[in-house]
Amino acid sequence: MTLKRLPVFLFCFMFSGCWFSSHPVPMPLNETRFSKPVQKPVKFSTSTGIKWNVVPADSIHPGNVMPFDISKFPSRPFNPTGMAPLPNPAIQESFQYDKLPDTILNLDVIPSEPVIYKTSLLGIAKKTALGQPRLRTDSYYTSFEYSDDQGLPAQSVENILHTRDGLCWILTSRGLSISNGESLETYPTNYGDCFYMAEDSLGQVWLRTIRNGVFVINRKAGIQKQIMNFQSGVHVRVDKKGFVWVGSLTDGLYLISPDQKTFKHITKRNGLVNNETVITYEDKKGRIWVANQKEGMDILDPASGKIKRLGAAQGLRNNLVYNMSENRNGDLFIGGVNQGVEVINIGNGTYKRIDSAQGFKKSSIYNFLEDPEGRMWVSSDSAGIYILSSHADSIANISNREAFGDGLVQCMDMDKQGRIYIGSLTGGMNVFPPADQIVHHLSVKQGIIDDNVWALFKDSKQRLWVGTYGGLNIITPDKKIIEVRINPPLNQNNRTEDVLQIGPDQFLICGPNLGLCLIDEVKHTLEKIGVKEGMPTNNLRYLMQDSQGQIWITSNRSGIIRFDLKTRTIRYLNQASGLSSAVISGVQEVEPGRFWISTYSGGIDNLDLAQNTVS
């Protein structure tokens, strides 16, 4: 059973009676076992004379000049962080915790009962190497995908837990796997559906299965214990004092003592509003929030000795709560069925609601996770992940299609390095690097004219020129806009492969079939210089300006071209001139008058202008 079917499961009970933690790569201890690198001096072949091909002056014509005012081209905003302001502010009201209705809470009068365990061997784990993850590039946020191709037992990941020893526990629909970042241990027991795990102070991991009770796994000892006297449920939590809270869908709460030998049974008779508990949450003040299936929540407040009631009558919209989480600001996030997110801050006395009016699609909310930047990640059953800023005033969305297959997001967890692990119904597990390692993806969705990018150039105004198959973009990061979306009628093929700034307001661009184009931002012109204007070819690939101000242009089949902008003279070298190949991939000035020219099939040519030779 998945979380998507959980509402049906809960409904039946209502009417039945009631990226891996990584490790540093060790260097070899005995380095003498390895041979030393072979060093050889660079030696060019014998120099031969070259003969420049000079384009006659009467064959060079003025370029085709057209208007080109960058400020008048269409623009659109983009978001370098992926976050956009909420379309409408969150709905905010006052919240008076002290005025909530309450009843007496006295745990001392509840009798203790023995916990009945059935102990068995954990079984022999199947060890497999963890395959390399697949990089997801169709999402704005970088993520790495792990599924059955990388060794997981199944693509349906129901729960993820990072333990204090640095291991990652991954519970799938077909078994439990434990990863150390390099390999997987998969255990033979089929625990059934389990959406919550917790680690206790002894390093044991508790699994709360829906139909098979509670399992306590001691991996070091190689044993597991199954608790036999608890009714079915979905949640388990270990609080700060070592008590274990186990929920039941029909039988209230089981509170296991820190020595794990006895438990107290908390039910409607002891003050709960009903016995159909779904999850529990411990806030920073030690209060235990208990969500039930149809009447909101009970708040067990040991300091005051009371149970506070929070339901529809007190303003709570989610009467069926699936998860809660408190951030560093003291905001408690509450998520449930199709009612968005509710945020309560007891200290500030505020209640906020964030739903469809603020950008949330109508979906059930399953999990919350606060990242190192203070943003809250919110998982849903149909809309993927929402990311709320620390002040809940802006939002981003990572959809199922972009990162999680077609399945709902079932669980989230974070390791010590700040990597976020997300499990989905059909998309396996995705790992998102921490914010300082994330590479955001700009694509057509964010305004790039084409996803096929061939050139990047940062100019003196800190703008980023992006050459694509379909044309040229100019991005201004400080203004957070894609300032220019240029698709000029230069040619049927507008692929831009290189950009070169040759003055404060002058730029050259080139590409296959595009020829050479000179952009002048002061004159607001674009001048095209191609075959008709004297170039030996329009198929140009790479631009370089040497120390003397000369422009060097590589071509796909016509060798290398030297263009003097001041005198408008064109000279070029090809194989007949002495080059190793006519297909040139790059040129570099190693010292004034001497150049290294890289070719696709002839290696590197050493061009010496003073000697007029190539070797």
Coordinates of C-alpha atoms in Angstrom, one line a residue:
M1 CA 0.0 0.0 0.0
T2 CA 1.2 3.5 -0.8
L3 CA 0.5 6.8 0.8
K4 CA -1.8 7.5 -2.2
R5 CA -4.0 4.6 -1.0
L6 CA -3.6 5.6 2.6
P7 CA -6.7 7.8 2.7
V8 CA -8.8 4.9 1.4
F9 CA -7.2 2.7 4.1
L10 CA -8.0 5.2 6.8
F11 CA -11.5 5.7 5.5
C12 CA -12.1 1.9 5.8
F13 CA -10.9 2.0 9.4
M14 CA -13.2 4.9 10.2
F15 CA -16.2 2.9 9.2
S16 CA -15.0 -0.5 10.5
G17 CA -15.8 0.2 14.2
C18 CA -15.0 2.2 15.4
W19 CA 23.2 10.7 -2.8
F20 CA 24.5 8.8 -0.4
S21 CA 26.4 9.7 2.3
S22 CA 29.7 10.0 0.6
H23 CA 33.1 9.1 1.8
P24 CA 36.5 10.6 0.8
V25 CA 38.5 8.5 -1.6
P26 CA 41.6 7.2 0.2
M27 CA 44.9 7.7 -1.4
P28 CA 47.1 4.6 -1.8
L29 CA 49.4 4.0 1.2
N30 CA 52.2 2.4 -0.9
E31 CA 52.7 4.8 -3.8
T32 CA 55.9 3.1 -4.9
R33 CA 53.8 0.3 -6.4
F34 CA 52.8 2.7 -9.2
S35 CA 55.1 3.8 -12.0
K36 CA 56.0 7.5 -12.3
P37 CA 54.5 9.5 -15.1
V38 CA 56.5 9.6 -18.3
Q39 CA 57.7 13.1 -19.2
K40 CA 58.7 13.9 -22.7
P41 CA 59.6 17.3 -24.2
V42 CA 57.3 18.9 -26.7
K43 CA 59.0 18.8 -30.1
F44 CA 57.4 20.1 -33.3
S45 CA 58.1 18.8 -36.7
T46 CA 60.4 20.7 -39.1
S47 CA 59.2 24.1 -40.0
T48 CA 57.9 24.8 -43.4
G49 CA 57.1 28.1 -45.1
I50 CA 53.5 29.2 -45.4
K51 CA 51.7 31.2 -48.0
W52 CA 48.8 33.4 -47.0
N53 CA 45.7 33.4 -49.1
V54 CA 44.8 37.0 -49.5
V55 CA 41.3 38.1 -50.5
P56 CA 41.6 40.9 -53.1
A57 CA 40.5 44.3 -51.8
D58 CA 38.0 44.6 -54.7
S59 CA 36.4 41.4 -53.5
I60 CA 35.7 42.7 -50.0
H61 CA 32.4 44.6 -49.7
P62 CA 30.7 46.4 -46.9
G63 CA 28.7 44.1 -44.7
N64 CA 24.9 43.8 -44.7
V65 CA 23.9 46.3 -42.0
M66 CA 20.6 46.1 -40.3
P67 CA 19.0 47.9 -37.3
F68 CA 19.8 46.1 -34.0
D69 CA 18.7 47.9 -30.8
I70 CA 19.1 45.5 -27.9
S71 CA 16.9 47.7 -25.7
K72 CA 14.0 47.2 -28.0
F73 CA 14.1 43.4 -28.1
P74 CA 11.7 41.4 -26.1
S75 CA 12.7 40.4 -22.5
R76 CA 11.3 38.4 -19.7
P77 CA 12.2 37.8 -16.1
F78 CA 13.9 34.7 -14.8
N79 CA 14.6 33.4 -11.4
P80 CA 18.2 32.5 -10.6
T81 CA 17.0 30.7 -7.4
G82 CA 13.9 29.2 -8.9
M83 CA 11.8 31.0 -6.2
A84 CA 8.9 33.2 -7.3
P85 CA 6.9 35.5 -5.0
L86 CA 3.6 34.0 -3.8
P87 CA 0.8 35.2 -6.2
N88 CA -1.1 36.2 -3.1
P89 CA 0.1 36.8 0.5
A90 CA -0.6 33.9 2.9
I91 CA -3.9 34.2 4.8
Q92 CA -3.0 35.2 8.4
E93 CA -5.0 35.2 11.6
S94 CA -4.4 35.3 15.3
F95 CA -3.8 32.0 17.2
Q96 CA -4.4 31.9 21.0
Y97 CA -2.9 28.7 22.3
D98 CA -3.9 29.3 25.9
K99 CA -7.6 29.6 24.9
L100 CA -7.7 26.2 23.3
P101 CA -10.1 23.8 25.0
D102 CA -8.3 21.2 27.2
T103 CA -8.6 18.2 29.4
I104 CA -6.5 16.8 32.2
L105 CA -3.3 14.8 31.2
N106 CA -2.0 12.5 33.9
L107 CA 0.4 9.9 32.6
D108 CA 1.3 8.6 36.1
V109 CA -2.2 7.1 36.6
I110 CA -2.0 5.1 33.4
P111 CA -0.8 1.5 34.2
S112 CA 2.3 0.1 32.5
E113 CA 2.1 -3.1 30.5
P114 CA 5.0 -5.3 29.3
V115 CA 6.1 -5.0 25.7
I116 CA 5.9 -8.5 24.1
Y117 CA 8.7 -9.1 21.6
K118 CA 9.4 -11.9 19.1
T119 CA 13.1 -12.0 18.4
S120 CA 14.7 -13.3 15.2
L121 CA 17.8 -13.1 13.1
L122 CA 18.0 -10.2 10.8
G123 CA 19.1 -12.5 8.0
I124 CA 22.0 -12.5 5.5
A125 CA 22.1 -9.3 3.6
K126 CA 22.7 -9.4 -0.2
K127 CA 25.5 -7.0 -0.9
T128 CA 25.7 -5.2 -4.2
A129 CA 27.8 -2.3 -5.5
L130 CA 25.8 1.0 -5.7
G131 CA 25.6 2.0 -9.4
Q132 CA 26.3 5.5 -10.6
P133 CA 23.2 7.7 -10.4
R134 CA 21.5 9.3 -13.4
L135 CA 21.7 13.0 -13.5
R136 CA 18.3 14.6 -14.1
T137 CA 18.7 17.6 -16.4
D138 CA 15.1 18.2 -17.2
S139 CA 14.5 19.9 -13.8
Y140 CA 15.5 23.4 -12.9
Y141 CA 17.2 22.0 -9.8
T142 CA 20.0 19.5 -10.1
S143 CA 19.2 16.0 -8.8
F144 CA 20.6 12.5 -9.0
E145 CA 18.3 9.6 -9.5
Y146 CA 18.7 6.2 -7.9
S147 CA 16.4 3.4 -8.9
D148 CA 16.5 -0.4 -9.6
D149 CA 19.2 0.3 -12.2
Q150 CA 21.5 1.4 -9.4
G151 CA 20.7 -1.6 -7.2
L152 CA 17.6 -0.6 -5.2
P153 CA 15.1 -3.5 -4.8
A154 CA 12.3 -1.5 -6.3
Q155 CA 11.5 2.0 -7.7
S156 CA 8.8 2.6 -5.0
V157 CA 10.7 4.2 -2.1
E158 CA 8.4 4.4 1.0
N159 CA 10.8 5.7 3.6
I160 CA 14.4 7.1 3.9
L161 CA 16.3 7.5 7.2
H162 CA 19.9 8.7 7.8
T163 CA 21.3 7.3 11.0
R164 CA 24.0 8.8 13.2
D165 CA 26.6 6.4 11.9
G166 CA 26.3 7.9 8.4
L167 CA 24.3 5.1 6.8
C168 CA 21.2 5.6 4.7
W169 CA 18.3 3.3 5.3
I170 CA 16.0 3.0 2.2
L171 CA 12.8 1.1 2.6
T172 CA 11.2 0.1 -0.7
S173 CA 8.1 -1.9 -1.6
R174 CA 10.3 -4.9 -2.1
G175 CA 12.7 -4.8 0.8
L176 CA 15.0 -2.8 3.1
S177 CA 18.4 -1.6 1.8
I178 CA 21.1 0.1 3.7
S179 CA 23.7 2.2 1.9
N180 CA 27.1 3.5 2.9
G181 CA 27.4 5.5 -0.3
E182 CA 29.3 2.9 -2.2
S183 CA 27.4 -0.3 -1.8
L184 CA 24.0 -1.6 -0.7
E185 CA 23.0 -4.3 1.8
T186 CA 19.5 -5.6 1.1
Y187 CA 17.8 -7.7 3.7
P188 CA 15.4 -10.6 2.9
T189 CA 12.5 -9.7 5.2
N190 CA 9.4 -8.3 3.6
Y191 CA 8.1 -5.8 6.1
G192 CA 5.1 -4.7 4.1
D193 CA 4.2 -1.0 3.7
C194 CA 6.1 1.2 6.1
F195 CA 6.1 5.0 5.8
Y196 CA 8.0 5.9 9.0
M197 CA 11.3 4.9 10.6
A198 CA 13.1 6.3 13.6
E199 CA 16.4 5.8 15.3
D200 CA 16.6 5.4 19.1
S201 CA 19.5 6.3 21.5
L202 CA 20.9 2.8 21.2
G203 CA 21.3 3.1 17.4
Q204 CA 18.4 0.7 16.7
V205 CA 16.0 1.5 13.9
W206 CA 12.3 1.3 14.5
L207 CA 10.0 0.4 11.6
R208 CA 6.2 1.0 11.9
T209 CA 4.5 -1.2 9.4
I210 CA 0.8 -0.9 8.6
R211 CA -0.2 -4.5 8.9
N212 CA 2.8 -6.3 10.5
G213 CA 3.3 -4.3 13.7
V214 CA 6.5 -2.7 14.8
F215 CA 10.0 -4.0 14.1
V216 CA 13.1 -2.9 16.1
I217 CA 16.3 -3.6 14.1
N218 CA 19.7 -4.0 15.7
R219 CA 22.0 -4.2 12.7
K220 CA 25.2 -4.6 14.7
A221 CA 23.8 -7.5 16.7
G222 CA 22.2 -9.0 13.5
I223 CA 18.8 -9.3 15.2
Q224 CA 15.3 -7.8 14.9
K225 CA 12.5 -7.8 17.4
Q226 CA 8.8 -7.6 16.4
I227 CA 6.3 -6.2 18.9
M228 CA 3.3 -8.5 19.0
N229 CA 0.8 -6.6 21.1
F230 CA 0.2 -3.4 19.1
Q231 CA -2.6 -2.8 16.7
S232 CA -2.0 -1.6 13.1
G233 CA -0.9 1.9 12.4
V234 CA 1.5 4.1 10.4
H235 CA 3.7 6.1 12.7
V236 CA 6.6 5.8 15.2
R237 CA 8.6 8.6 16.9
V238 CA 11.5 8.6 19.4
D239 CA 11.3 11.8 21.6
K240 CA 14.1 13.7 23.2
K241 CA 13.8 11.8 26.5
G242 CA 14.0 8.4 24.8
F243 CA 10.3 7.5 24.9
V244 CA 8.9 5.8 21.8
W245 CA 5.5 7.0 20.6
V246 CA 3.7 4.4 18.4
G247 CA 0.4 5.4 16.7
S248 CA -2.5 3.1 16.0
L249 CA -5.3 3.7 13.6
T250 CA -7.9 2.1 15.9
D251 CA -6.3 1.8 19.4
G252 CA -4.9 5.2 20.4
L253 CA -1.2 5.7 21.3
Y254 CA 1.4 3.4 22.8
L255 CA 4.1 5.1 24.8
I256 CA 7.1 2.9 25.3
S257 CA 9.5 3.6 28.2
P258 CA 13.1 4.5 27.5
D259 CA 14.2 1.0 28.7
Q260 CA 11.8 -0.4 26.0
K261 CA 10.4 -3.0 28.4
T262 CA 7.0 -1.5 29.2
F263 CA 4.4 0.8 27.6
K264 CA 1.5 2.9 28.6
H265 CA -1.7 2.8 26.5
I266 CA -3.2 6.3 25.9
T267 CA -6.7 6.3 24.5
K268 CA -9.9 8.2 24.5
R269 CA -10.4 7.0 28.1
N270 CA -7.3 8.9 29.1
G271 CA -8.2 12.2 27.3
L272 CA -7.6 11.7 23.6
V273 CA -10.4 13.1 21.3
N274 CA -10.5 9.7 19.6
N275 CA -8.4 6.5 19.2
E276 CA -7.8 6.8 15.4
T277 CA -4.2 8.3 15.7
V278 CA -2.2 8.9 12.5
I279 CA 1.0 10.6 13.4
T280 CA 2.8 12.3 16.3
Y281 CA 5.2 15.3 16.4
E282 CA 7.4 16.7 19.2
D283 CA 7.9 20.4 19.1
K284 CA 10.8 22.4 20.6
K285 CA 8.9 22.8 23.9
G286 CA 8.4 19.1 24.3
R287 CA 4.7 19.2 23.5
I288 CA 3.5 16.1 21.6
W289 CA 1.1 16.9 18.8
V290 CA -1.2 13.9 18.0
A291 CA -3.1 13.9 14.7
N292 CA -6.2 11.7 14.4
Q293 CA -8.2 10.7 11.4
K294 CA -11.2 13.0 11.5
E295 CA -11.1 15.5 14.4
G296 CA -7.9 17.4 14.0
M297 CA -5.3 17.1 16.8
D298 CA -4.6 16.6 20.5
I299 CA -1.6 18.5 21.9
L300 CA -0.2 16.7 24.9
D301 CA 1.5 19.3 27.1
P302 CA 3.4 17.7 29.9
A303 CA 4.5 21.0 31.4
S304 CA 0.9 22.1 32.0
G305 CA -0.5 18.6 32.6
K306 CA -3.2 19.1 30.0
I307 CA -4.3 17.9 26.5
K308 CA -5.2 20.8 24.3
R309 CA -7.7 20.3 21.5
L310 CA -7.2 21.8 18.0
G311 CA -9.8 21.1 15.4
A312 CA -12.2 22.7 13.0
A313 CA -13.9 24.7 15.7
Q314 CA -10.5 26.3 16.6
G315 CA -9.8 27.2 13.0
L316 CA -7.8 24.1 11.8
R317 CA -8.7 23.2 8.2
N318 CA -6.9 19.9 8.0
N319 CA -8.9 17.4 10.1
L320 CA -6.8 14.6 8.6
V321 CA -3.1 15.5 9.1
Y322 CA -0.4 13.5 7.5
N323 CA 2.7 15.3 8.7
M324 CA 4.1 18.2 10.8
S325 CA 7.5 20.0 11.1
E326 CA 8.8 22.9 13.1
N327 CA 11.3 25.3 11.5
R328 CA 14.1 27.3 13.1
N329 CA 11.7 30.3 13.4
G330 CA 9.3 28.3 15.6
D331 CA 6.7 27.9 12.8
L332 CA 4.9 24.6 12.9
F333 CA 3.9 23.4 9.4
I334 CA 0.9 21.2 9.1
G335 CA -0.1 19.3 6.0
G336 CA -3.0 17.0 5.2
V337 CA -5.7 16.3 2.7
N338 CA -6.3 18.9 -0.1
Q339 CA -6.2 21.9 2.3
G340 CA -2.7 23.3 1.5
V341 CA -0.3 24.1 4.3
E342 CA -1.2 25.6 7.7
V343 CA 1.5 27.3 9.7
I344 CA 1.1 27.9 13.5
N345 CA 3.5 29.9 15.6
I346 CA 2.5 29.7 19.3
G347 CA 5.2 32.2 20.4
N348 CA 4.0 34.9 17.9
G349 CA 0.3 33.9 18.3
T350 CA -0.2 33.6 14.5
Y351 CA -1.9 31.2 12.1
K352 CA -1.1 31.2 8.3
R353 CA -2.7 29.3 5.5
I354 CA -1.0 28.7 2.1
D355 CA -3.1 27.0 -0.5
S356 CA -4.2 27.3 -4.1
A357 CA -4.5 31.0 -3.9
Q358 CA -0.8 31.1 -3.0
G359 CA 0.3 28.7 -5.7
F360 CA -0.3 25.2 -4.3
K361 CA -2.2 22.9 -6.6
K362 CA -4.9 20.9 -4.9
S363 CA -3.1 17.9 -3.5
S364 CA -2.5 16.1 -0.2
I365 CA 0.7 17.1 1.7
Y366 CA 2.8 14.2 3.0
N367 CA 6.1 15.5 4.3
F368 CA 8.1 18.6 5.4
L369 CA 11.8 19.1 5.5
E370 CA 13.8 22.3 6.4
D371 CA 17.0 22.6 4.4
P372 CA 20.2 24.4 5.6
E373 CA 19.1 27.6 3.9
G374 CA 15.9 27.7 6.1
R375 CA 13.6 26.8 3.2
M376 CA 10.9 24.3 3.8
W377 CA 10.5 21.5 1.3
V378 CA 6.9 20.2 1.0
S379 CA 6.0 16.9 -0.7
S380 CA 2.7 16.1 -2.2
D381 CA 0.7 13.3 -3.7
S382 CA 0.4 14.8 -7.2
A383 CA 2.3 18.0 -7.6
G384 CA 5.9 16.9 -6.7
I385 CA 7.8 19.2 -4.3
Y386 CA 7.1 22.7 -3.3
I387 CA 9.9 24.8 -1.7
L388 CA 8.8 27.7 0.5
S389 CA 11.3 30.4 1.5
S390 CA 12.2 30.9 5.2
H391 CA 9.6 33.6 5.5
A392 CA 7.0 31.7 3.4
D393 CA 6.7 34.6 1.0
S394 CA 8.1 32.9 -2.2
I395 CA 7.7 29.5 -3.7
A396 CA 9.3 27.1 -6.2
N397 CA 7.9 23.8 -7.6
I398 CA 9.7 20.7 -8.8
S399 CA 7.1 18.6 -10.5
N400 CA 6.8 14.9 -10.8
R401 CA 7.5 15.1 -14.5
E402 CA 10.8 17.0 -13.9
A403 CA 12.3 14.8 -11.2
F404 CA 10.1 12.1 -9.8
G405 CA 8.7 10.1 -12.6
D406 CA 4.9 9.8 -12.5
G407 CA 4.7 8.9 -8.9
L408 CA 3.8 10.8 -5.8
V409 CA 6.5 11.9 -3.4
Q410 CA 6.3 9.6 -0.4
C411 CA 9.2 10.5 1.9
M412 CA 12.1 13.0 2.5
D413 CA 15.3 13.0 4.6
M414 CA 18.6 14.9 4.8
D415 CA 22.1 13.8 5.5
K416 CA 24.8 15.6 7.5
Q417 CA 26.2 17.3 4.4
G418 CA 22.8 18.9 3.6
R419 CA 21.9 16.6 0.7
I420 CA 18.2 16.0 0.5
Y421 CA 16.9 12.5 -0.3
I422 CA 13.4 12.1 -1.8
G423 CA 11.6 8.9 -2.4
S424 CA 8.7 8.5 -4.8
L425 CA 6.1 5.9 -5.8
T426 CA 7.5 5.1 -9.2
G427 CA 10.6 7.3 -9.6
G428 CA 13.0 5.7 -7.1
M429 CA 15.1 8.0 -5.0
N430 CA 16.3 11.5 -6.0
V431 CA 19.2 13.2 -4.2
F432 CA 19.5 17.0 -4.3
P433 CA 22.9 18.6 -3.4
P434 CA 23.0 21.3 -0.8
A435 CA 22.3 24.9 -2.0
D436 CA 26.0 25.8 -2.4
Q437 CA 26.5 22.9 -4.7
I438 CA 23.2 23.1 -6.7
V439 CA 23.5 23.9 -10.4
H440 CA 20.2 25.5 -11.5
H441 CA 19.0 24.7 -15.0
L442 CA 17.9 27.5 -17.3
S443 CA 15.9 26.1 -20.2
V444 CA 13.2 27.1 -22.7
K445 CA 10.8 27.2 -19.7
Q446 CA 12.8 30.0 -18.1
G447 CA 13.1 31.9 -21.3
I448 CA 16.2 30.6 -23.2
I449 CA 15.4 30.7 -26.9
D450 CA 16.6 27.1 -27.4
D451 CA 17.8 24.3 -25.1
N452 CA 20.6 23.5 -27.6
V453 CA 23.3 25.8 -26.1
W454 CA 26.6 26.2 -28.0
A455 CA 28.3 29.3 -26.5
L456 CA 28.6 31.2 -23.2
F457 CA 30.3 34.5 -22.8
K458 CA 30.4 37.0 -19.9
D459 CA 30.9 40.6 -21.1
S460 CA 32.4 43.7 -19.3
K461 CA 28.9 44.6 -18.1
Q462 CA 28.5 41.3 -16.3
R463 CA 25.9 40.1 -18.8
L464 CA 25.9 36.5 -19.9
W465 CA 25.6 35.9 -23.7
V466 CA 24.1 32.5 -24.5
G467 CA 24.5 31.3 -28.0
T468 CA 22.0 28.6 -28.9
Y469 CA 20.9 26.7 -32.0
G470 CA 18.0 29.1 -32.5
G471 CA 19.8 32.4 -31.8
L472 CA 21.2 34.5 -29.0
N473 CA 20.1 35.4 -25.5
I474 CA 21.7 38.0 -23.3
I475 CA 21.0 37.5 -19.5
T476 CA 21.4 40.2 -17.0
P477 CA 21.7 38.4 -13.6
D478 CA 21.6 41.4 -11.3
K479 CA 18.3 42.5 -12.8
K480 CA 17.1 38.9 -12.8
I481 CA 15.9 39.2 -16.4
I482 CA 16.7 37.6 -19.7
E483 CA 17.1 41.0 -21.3
V484 CA 17.3 40.0 -24.9
R485 CA 15.8 37.2 -26.8
I486 CA 17.3 37.6 -30.2
N487 CA 16.2 35.6 -33.2
P488 CA 17.4 37.9 -36.0
P489 CA 16.7 37.0 -39.7
L490 CA 20.4 36.3 -40.2
N491 CA 20.0 33.0 -41.9
Q492 CA 17.8 29.9 -41.7
N493 CA 20.3 28.5 -39.3
N494 CA 20.9 30.9 -36.4
R495 CA 23.2 28.7 -34.4
T496 CA 25.6 30.9 -32.5
E497 CA 28.8 29.1 -31.5
D498 CA 31.0 32.0 -30.2
V499 CA 30.8 35.5 -28.8
L500 CA 33.8 37.9 -28.5
Q501 CA 33.8 41.4 -27.1
I502 CA 36.2 43.7 -29.0
G503 CA 35.3 47.0 -27.5
P504 CA 33.1 48.5 -24.7
D505 CA 30.0 48.3 -26.9
Q506 CA 31.1 46.1 -29.8
F507 CA 30.7 42.3 -30.1
L508 CA 31.4 39.7 -32.7
I509 CA 29.3 36.5 -33.0
C510 CA 29.7 33.6 -35.4
G511 CA 28.4 30.2 -36.2
P512 CA 27.9 27.6 -38.9
N513 CA 26.1 29.2 -41.9
L514 CA 25.8 32.4 -39.8
G515 CA 29.1 33.9 -40.9
L516 CA 30.6 36.8 -38.9
C517 CA 28.3 39.4 -37.3
L518 CA 29.4 42.7 -35.7
I519 CA 27.0 44.1 -33.1
D520 CA 27.4 47.8 -32.2
E521 CA 25.3 48.8 -29.2
V522 CA 26.0 52.5 -29.6
K523 CA 25.0 52.6 -33.3
H524 CA 22.3 50.1 -32.7
T525 CA 23.4 48.0 -35.7
L526 CA 24.2 44.5 -36.6
E527 CA 26.6 44.0 -39.6
K528 CA 26.8 40.6 -41.3
I529 CA 30.1 39.8 -43.0
G530 CA 29.9 36.5 -45.0
V531 CA 30.9 35.0 -48.3
K532 CA 29.2 37.9 -50.2
E533 CA 31.4 40.3 -48.3
G534 CA 34.7 38.4 -48.9
M535 CA 34.8 35.7 -46.2
P536 CA 36.1 32.4 -47.6
T537 CA 33.2 30.6 -45.9
N538 CA 30.1 31.2 -43.7
N539 CA 30.9 28.1 -41.6
L540 CA 32.7 29.8 -38.7
R541 CA 33.3 28.3 -35.3
Y542 CA 35.6 30.1 -32.9
L543 CA 36.8 33.7 -32.4
M544 CA 40.0 35.0 -30.8
Q545 CA 41.6 38.5 -30.7
D546 CA 45.4 38.5 -30.5
S547 CA 47.7 41.0 -28.8
Q548 CA 47.8 43.2 -31.9
G549 CA 44.0 43.4 -32.1
Q550 CA 43.7 41.0 -35.1
I551 CA 40.7 38.7 -35.2
W552 CA 41.3 35.0 -35.7
I553 CA 38.4 32.9 -36.9
T554 CA 38.4 29.1 -37.1
S555 CA 36.3 27.4 -39.7
N556 CA 34.9 23.9 -40.3
R557 CA 36.6 23.2 -43.6
S558 CA 38.4 26.4 -44.8
G559 CA 41.3 26.6 -42.3
I560 CA 41.9 29.6 -40.2
I561 CA 41.0 33.2 -41.1
R562 CA 42.7 36.4 -39.9
F563 CA 40.5 39.5 -40.1
D564 CA 41.7 43.1 -39.6
L565 CA 38.6 45.1 -38.6
K566 CA 40.4 48.5 -39.0
T567 CA 41.6 48.0 -42.6
R568 CA 38.9 45.4 -43.5
T569 CA 41.5 43.0 -44.9
I570 CA 41.0 39.2 -45.0
R571 CA 43.7 36.6 -45.1
Y572 CA 43.4 32.9 -44.5
L573 CA 45.5 29.7 -44.2
N574 CA 44.4 26.2 -45.3
Q575 CA 46.0 22.8 -46.0
A576 CA 47.5 24.2 -49.3
S577 CA 49.2 26.9 -47.1
G578 CA 50.9 24.3 -44.9
L579 CA 48.3 23.5 -42.2
S580 CA 47.8 19.9 -41.1
S581 CA 44.1 20.1 -41.6
A582 CA 41.4 22.4 -43.0
V583 CA 39.1 21.6 -40.0
I584 CA 40.3 23.9 -37.2
S585 CA 38.9 23.6 -33.7
G586 CA 40.8 26.4 -31.9
V587 CA 43.7 28.9 -31.8
Q588 CA 45.7 30.2 -28.9
E589 CA 48.4 32.9 -28.9
V590 CA 51.2 31.5 -26.8
E591 CA 53.4 34.6 -27.2
P592 CA 53.3 37.7 -29.4
G593 CA 53.4 36.5 -33.0
R594 CA 53.3 32.8 -32.2
F595 CA 50.2 30.7 -32.2
W596 CA 49.1 27.1 -31.6
I597 CA 46.4 25.9 -33.9
S598 CA 44.4 22.8 -32.9
T599 CA 42.9 20.7 -35.7
Y600 CA 40.5 17.7 -35.7
S601 CA 42.8 15.3 -37.6
G602 CA 46.3 16.8 -37.8
G603 CA 47.1 17.5 -34.1
I604 CA 48.5 20.9 -33.2
D605 CA 50.2 23.3 -35.6
N606 CA 52.8 25.8 -34.4
L607 CA 52.4 29.0 -36.4
D608 CA 55.3 31.6 -36.2
L609 CA 54.4 34.9 -37.9
A610 CA 57.9 36.4 -37.6
Q611 CA 59.4 33.4 -39.4
N612 CA 56.3 32.9 -41.6
T613 CA 56.5 29.2 -40.9
V614 CA 54.4 26.4 -39.5
S615 CA 55.6 23.2 -37.8

